[in-house]
Amino acid sequence: MALTTTLLGGTAAAANSTAPAAPTALVAPAAPAREETPCTARTGPYQRPLERYLQRPVDGVQSIADCEAIRAFQRTEGLTPAEGYADLATYRWSVTLEARADPNAAGHCPVRAHRVTCVDLDRQLLWVQQDEKVLFGPVPTRTGRDSQETRLGWQRIYQRSRDHVSTLYDNAPMPYAQFFNGGQALHGRPDDLYDGGGSAGCVNLRLADAEQLWNLLGIGDQLYIWGVKPGTAGE
């Protein structure tokens, strides 16, 4: 029978020799696997597009496998609540991820030698580009609701207010506000970005995104806004 050897201090010693055996390492018992809570979320309003994005059968009806796939996606991306429900926030994040490779693939945002902040109302996305290089984003947004639509076309940042509080809407906080047309501004939203049907015309951003955009842009920077916000009368 072949001898098994163990290296002791750099010297091979036969396993059947009289050399003292190495102490056996103590191995902690493996922790019991956490039992997964059954995924029971019902069919959500964005079931079909999320099924398509996650490469599930597209039938618009929640199955256990659909629920588990959506929940796994929500957990991976840090979305809450991660319950497997096909909600607006999860759908909007999937749109953001799809756009990352080339947000301006359709060519709707004009390419210029200077910085242009692109606001796509159709997909509710914002990014900053210079020539064909993307400097920031894309990130999700919330734009104007019916009768308070975000104004289209070329705009220019003319005023900035880091800790702005609205004088029009009950002292609502508008952190990192960068005004581009009247009372309309790019700014952070401290609460849920998707709460409510839309903004009062501003381009709402998550706080972290608004702060990064604040640090990138300045007075005189140009925006280009196009499209129609989903769910509005102009759609």
Short mmCIF file of N, CA and C in Angstrom, two decimals, residues 65-145:
data_model
loop_
_atom_site.label_atom_id
_atom_site.label_comp_id
_atom_site.label_asym_id
_atom_site.label_seq_id
_atom_site.Cartn_x
_atom_site.Cartn_y
_atom_site.Cartn_z
N ALA A 65 -42.11 30.77 -10.15
CA ALA A 65 -40.79 30.98 -10.75
C ALA A 65 -40.59 32.44 -11.13
N ASP A 66 -41.65 33.11 -11.64
CA ASP A 66 -41.56 34.55 -11.94
C ASP A 66 -41.26 35.32 -10.67
N CYS A 67 -42.01 35.03 -9.64
CA CYS A 67 -41.85 35.72 -8.36
C CYS A 67 -40.43 35.56 -7.83
N GLU A 68 -39.91 34.36 -7.90
CA GLU A 68 -38.55 34.12 -7.41
C GLU A 68 -37.52 34.85 -8.25
N ALA A 69 -37.73 34.91 -9.57
CA ALA A 69 -36.78 35.61 -10.44
C ALA A 69 -36.80 37.12 -10.17
N ILE A 70 -37.99 37.68 -9.99
CA ILE A 70 -38.10 39.12 -9.71
C ILE A 70 -37.50 39.43 -8.35
N ARG A 71 -37.77 38.59 -7.36
CA ARG A 71 -37.22 38.80 -6.03
C ARG A 71 -35.69 38.72 -6.04
N ALA A 72 -35.15 37.76 -6.76
CA ALA A 72 -33.69 37.64 -6.85
C ALA A 72 -33.08 38.88 -7.50
N PHE A 73 -33.74 39.40 -8.53
CA PHE A 73 -33.27 40.62 -9.19
C PHE A 73 -33.32 41.80 -8.23
N GLN A 74 -34.40 41.93 -7.48
CA GLN A 74 -34.53 43.02 -6.52
C GLN A 74 -33.45 42.94 -5.45
N ARG A 75 -33.17 41.75 -4.97
CA ARG A 75 -32.13 41.59 -3.96
C ARG A 75 -30.76 41.92 -4.51
N THR A 76 -30.46 41.44 -5.70
CA THR A 76 -29.16 41.71 -6.31
C THR A 76 -28.92 43.20 -6.51
N GLU A 77 -29.97 43.92 -6.88
CA GLU A 77 -29.84 45.35 -7.18
C GLU A 77 -30.11 46.24 -5.97
N GLY A 78 -30.38 45.65 -4.81
CA GLY A 78 -30.61 46.44 -3.61
C GLY A 78 -31.92 47.19 -3.61
N LEU A 79 -32.92 46.68 -4.31
CA LEU A 79 -34.23 47.32 -4.36
C LEU A 79 -35.09 46.84 -3.20
N THR A 80 -35.86 47.74 -2.65
CA THR A 80 -36.76 47.36 -1.55
C THR A 80 -38.16 47.89 -1.83
N PRO A 81 -39.18 47.12 -1.40
CA PRO A 81 -39.07 45.80 -0.78
C PRO A 81 -38.75 44.73 -1.82
N ALA A 82 -37.96 43.74 -1.44
CA ALA A 82 -37.59 42.65 -2.33
C ALA A 82 -38.53 41.48 -2.09
N GLU A 83 -39.73 41.58 -2.65
CA GLU A 83 -40.78 40.58 -2.40
C GLU A 83 -41.20 39.85 -3.66
N GLY A 84 -40.60 40.22 -4.81
CA GLY A 84 -40.98 39.57 -6.05
C GLY A 84 -42.14 40.21 -6.77
N TYR A 85 -42.59 41.38 -6.29
CA TYR A 85 -43.72 42.07 -6.92
C TYR A 85 -43.21 42.96 -8.05
N ALA A 86 -43.86 42.87 -9.20
CA ALA A 86 -43.43 43.62 -10.39
C ALA A 86 -43.95 45.05 -10.32
N ASP A 87 -43.29 45.88 -9.51
CA ASP A 87 -43.75 47.25 -9.30
C ASP A 87 -43.02 48.23 -10.21
N LEU A 88 -43.42 49.49 -10.11
CA LEU A 88 -42.86 50.53 -10.97
C LEU A 88 -41.36 50.72 -10.73
N ALA A 89 -40.93 50.75 -9.47
CA ALA A 89 -39.52 50.99 -9.18
C ALA A 89 -38.64 49.90 -9.78
N THR A 90 -39.08 48.65 -9.68
CA THR A 90 -38.30 47.54 -10.24
C THR A 90 -38.24 47.64 -11.75
N TYR A 91 -39.36 47.96 -12.36
CA TYR A 91 -39.39 48.11 -13.83
C TYR A 91 -38.49 49.25 -14.27
N ARG A 92 -38.59 50.40 -13.60
CA ARG A 92 -37.77 51.55 -14.00
C ARG A 92 -36.28 51.22 -13.87
N TRP A 93 -35.92 50.46 -12.84
CA TRP A 93 -34.51 50.12 -12.69
C TRP A 93 -34.05 49.18 -13.81
N SER A 94 -34.92 48.27 -14.25
CA SER A 94 -34.55 47.41 -15.38
C SER A 94 -34.34 48.23 -16.65
N VAL A 95 -35.16 49.26 -16.85
CA VAL A 95 -34.97 50.15 -18.01
C VAL A 95 -33.63 50.87 -17.91
N THR A 96 -33.27 51.32 -16.70
CA THR A 96 -32.00 52.00 -16.50
C THR A 96 -30.84 51.07 -16.84
N LEU A 97 -30.89 49.84 -16.38
CA LEU A 97 -29.81 48.89 -16.65
C LEU A 97 -29.70 48.58 -18.14
N GLU A 98 -30.85 48.45 -18.80
CA GLU A 98 -30.83 48.17 -20.24
C GLU A 98 -30.17 49.31 -21.02
N ALA A 99 -30.31 50.53 -20.53
CA ALA A 99 -29.80 51.70 -21.25
C ALA A 99 -28.31 51.95 -21.00
N ARG A 100 -27.72 51.29 -20.02
CA ARG A 100 -26.36 51.64 -19.62
C ARG A 100 -25.33 51.50 -20.73
N ALA A 101 -25.46 50.47 -21.54
CA ALA A 101 -24.45 50.24 -22.58
C ALA A 101 -24.36 51.41 -23.56
N ASP A 102 -25.52 51.97 -23.93
CA ASP A 102 -25.54 53.09 -24.88
C ASP A 102 -26.87 53.82 -24.74
N PRO A 103 -26.99 54.74 -23.78
CA PRO A 103 -28.29 55.39 -23.56
C PRO A 103 -28.78 56.18 -24.76
N ASN A 104 -27.87 56.65 -25.61
CA ASN A 104 -28.27 57.46 -26.76
C ASN A 104 -28.25 56.66 -28.06
N ALA A 105 -28.51 55.36 -27.96
CA ALA A 105 -28.48 54.51 -29.15
C ALA A 105 -29.45 55.00 -30.23
N ALA A 106 -30.60 55.53 -29.81
CA ALA A 106 -31.59 56.01 -30.77
C ALA A 106 -31.24 57.38 -31.33
N GLY A 107 -30.26 58.06 -30.76
CA GLY A 107 -29.80 59.34 -31.28
C GLY A 107 -30.70 60.52 -31.00
N HIS A 108 -31.58 60.42 -30.00
CA HIS A 108 -32.50 61.52 -29.73
C HIS A 108 -31.81 62.72 -29.08
N CYS A 109 -30.75 62.49 -28.32
CA CYS A 109 -30.07 63.60 -27.65
C CYS A 109 -28.94 64.11 -28.55
N PRO A 110 -28.94 65.40 -28.88
CA PRO A 110 -27.93 65.94 -29.79
C PRO A 110 -26.51 65.78 -29.23
N VAL A 111 -25.61 65.37 -30.10
CA VAL A 111 -24.20 65.20 -29.72
C VAL A 111 -23.48 66.53 -29.99
N ARG A 112 -22.84 67.05 -28.94
CA ARG A 112 -22.14 68.33 -29.04
C ARG A 112 -20.75 68.20 -28.42
N ALA A 113 -19.89 69.15 -28.72
CA ALA A 113 -18.55 69.16 -28.15
C ALA A 113 -18.57 69.55 -26.68
N HIS A 114 -19.64 70.22 -26.26
CA HIS A 114 -19.79 70.60 -24.85
C HIS A 114 -20.72 69.61 -24.14
N ARG A 115 -20.79 69.73 -22.82
CA ARG A 115 -21.66 68.85 -22.04
C ARG A 115 -23.12 69.11 -22.35
N VAL A 116 -23.88 68.03 -22.50
CA VAL A 116 -25.33 68.12 -22.67
C VAL A 116 -25.97 67.15 -21.68
N THR A 117 -26.88 67.67 -20.87
CA THR A 117 -27.66 66.81 -19.98
C THR A 117 -28.90 66.36 -20.73
N CYS A 118 -29.01 65.07 -20.97
CA CYS A 118 -30.08 64.50 -21.77
C CYS A 118 -31.19 64.00 -20.86
N VAL A 119 -32.41 64.46 -21.09
CA VAL A 119 -33.57 64.04 -20.28
C VAL A 119 -34.57 63.38 -21.22
N ASP A 120 -34.69 62.07 -21.10
CA ASP A 120 -35.55 61.25 -21.95
C ASP A 120 -36.84 60.99 -21.21
N LEU A 121 -37.91 61.71 -21.57
CA LEU A 121 -39.19 61.54 -20.88
C LEU A 121 -39.82 60.19 -21.20
N ASP A 122 -39.59 59.66 -22.41
CA ASP A 122 -40.16 58.37 -22.78
C ASP A 122 -39.73 57.27 -21.82
N ARG A 123 -38.44 57.22 -21.54
CA ARG A 123 -37.90 56.16 -20.66
C ARG A 123 -37.66 56.66 -19.24
N GLN A 124 -37.94 57.94 -18.98
CA GLN A 124 -37.73 58.53 -17.65
C GLN A 124 -36.29 58.32 -17.19
N LEU A 125 -35.37 58.74 -18.06
CA LEU A 125 -33.94 58.60 -17.81
C LEU A 125 -33.23 59.92 -17.99
N LEU A 126 -32.11 60.07 -17.32
CA LEU A 126 -31.24 61.24 -17.48
C LEU A 126 -29.80 60.76 -17.56
N TRP A 127 -29.03 61.37 -18.44
CA TRP A 127 -27.59 61.15 -18.48
C TRP A 127 -26.91 62.41 -19.00
N VAL A 128 -25.61 62.50 -18.83
CA VAL A 128 -24.82 63.62 -19.34
C VAL A 128 -23.81 63.08 -20.33
N GLN A 129 -23.75 63.71 -21.50
CA GLN A 129 -22.79 63.27 -22.50
C GLN A 129 -22.01 64.47 -23.04
N GLN A 130 -20.83 64.18 -23.54
CA GLN A 130 -20.00 65.18 -24.22
C GLN A 130 -19.37 64.48 -25.40
N ASP A 131 -19.59 65.05 -26.59
CA ASP A 131 -19.34 64.30 -27.82
C ASP A 131 -20.13 62.99 -27.70
N GLU A 132 -19.48 61.86 -27.88
CA GLU A 132 -20.21 60.59 -27.76
C GLU A 132 -19.86 59.85 -26.47
N LYS A 133 -19.23 60.56 -25.54
CA LYS A 133 -18.85 59.95 -24.27
C LYS A 133 -19.89 60.27 -23.20
N VAL A 134 -20.33 59.25 -22.49
CA VAL A 134 -21.28 59.44 -21.38
C VAL A 134 -20.49 59.75 -20.12
N LEU A 135 -20.74 60.93 -19.53
CA LEU A 135 -20.02 61.37 -18.34
C LEU A 135 -20.73 60.99 -17.05
N PHE A 136 -22.03 60.78 -17.14
CA PHE A 136 -22.84 60.50 -15.95
C PHE A 136 -24.10 59.76 -16.36
N GLY A 137 -24.48 58.75 -15.57
CA GLY A 137 -25.72 58.04 -15.81
C GLY A 137 -25.58 56.94 -16.84
N PRO A 138 -26.74 56.47 -17.33
CA PRO A 138 -28.09 56.98 -17.08
C PRO A 138 -28.61 56.64 -15.69
N VAL A 139 -29.51 57.50 -15.20
CA VAL A 139 -30.15 57.29 -13.90
C VAL A 139 -31.65 57.52 -14.07
N PRO A 140 -32.46 56.91 -13.20
CA PRO A 140 -33.92 57.09 -13.30
C PRO A 140 -34.35 58.47 -12.83
N THR A 141 -35.45 58.94 -13.39
CA THR A 141 -36.00 60.24 -13.03
C THR A 141 -37.52 60.12 -12.83
N ARG A 142 -38.11 61.21 -12.34
CA ARG A 142 -39.56 61.37 -12.32
C ARG A 142 -39.83 62.77 -12.83
N THR A 143 -40.58 62.88 -13.93
CA THR A 143 -40.81 64.18 -14.55
C THR A 143 -42.27 64.59 -14.41
N GLY A 144 -42.66 65.67 -15.08
CA GLY A 144 -43.94 66.33 -14.85
C GLY A 144 -45.17 65.53 -15.22
N ARG A 145 -46.18 65.67 -14.38
CA ARG A 145 -47.48 65.02 -14.59
C ARG A 145 -48.31 65.80 -15.59
#
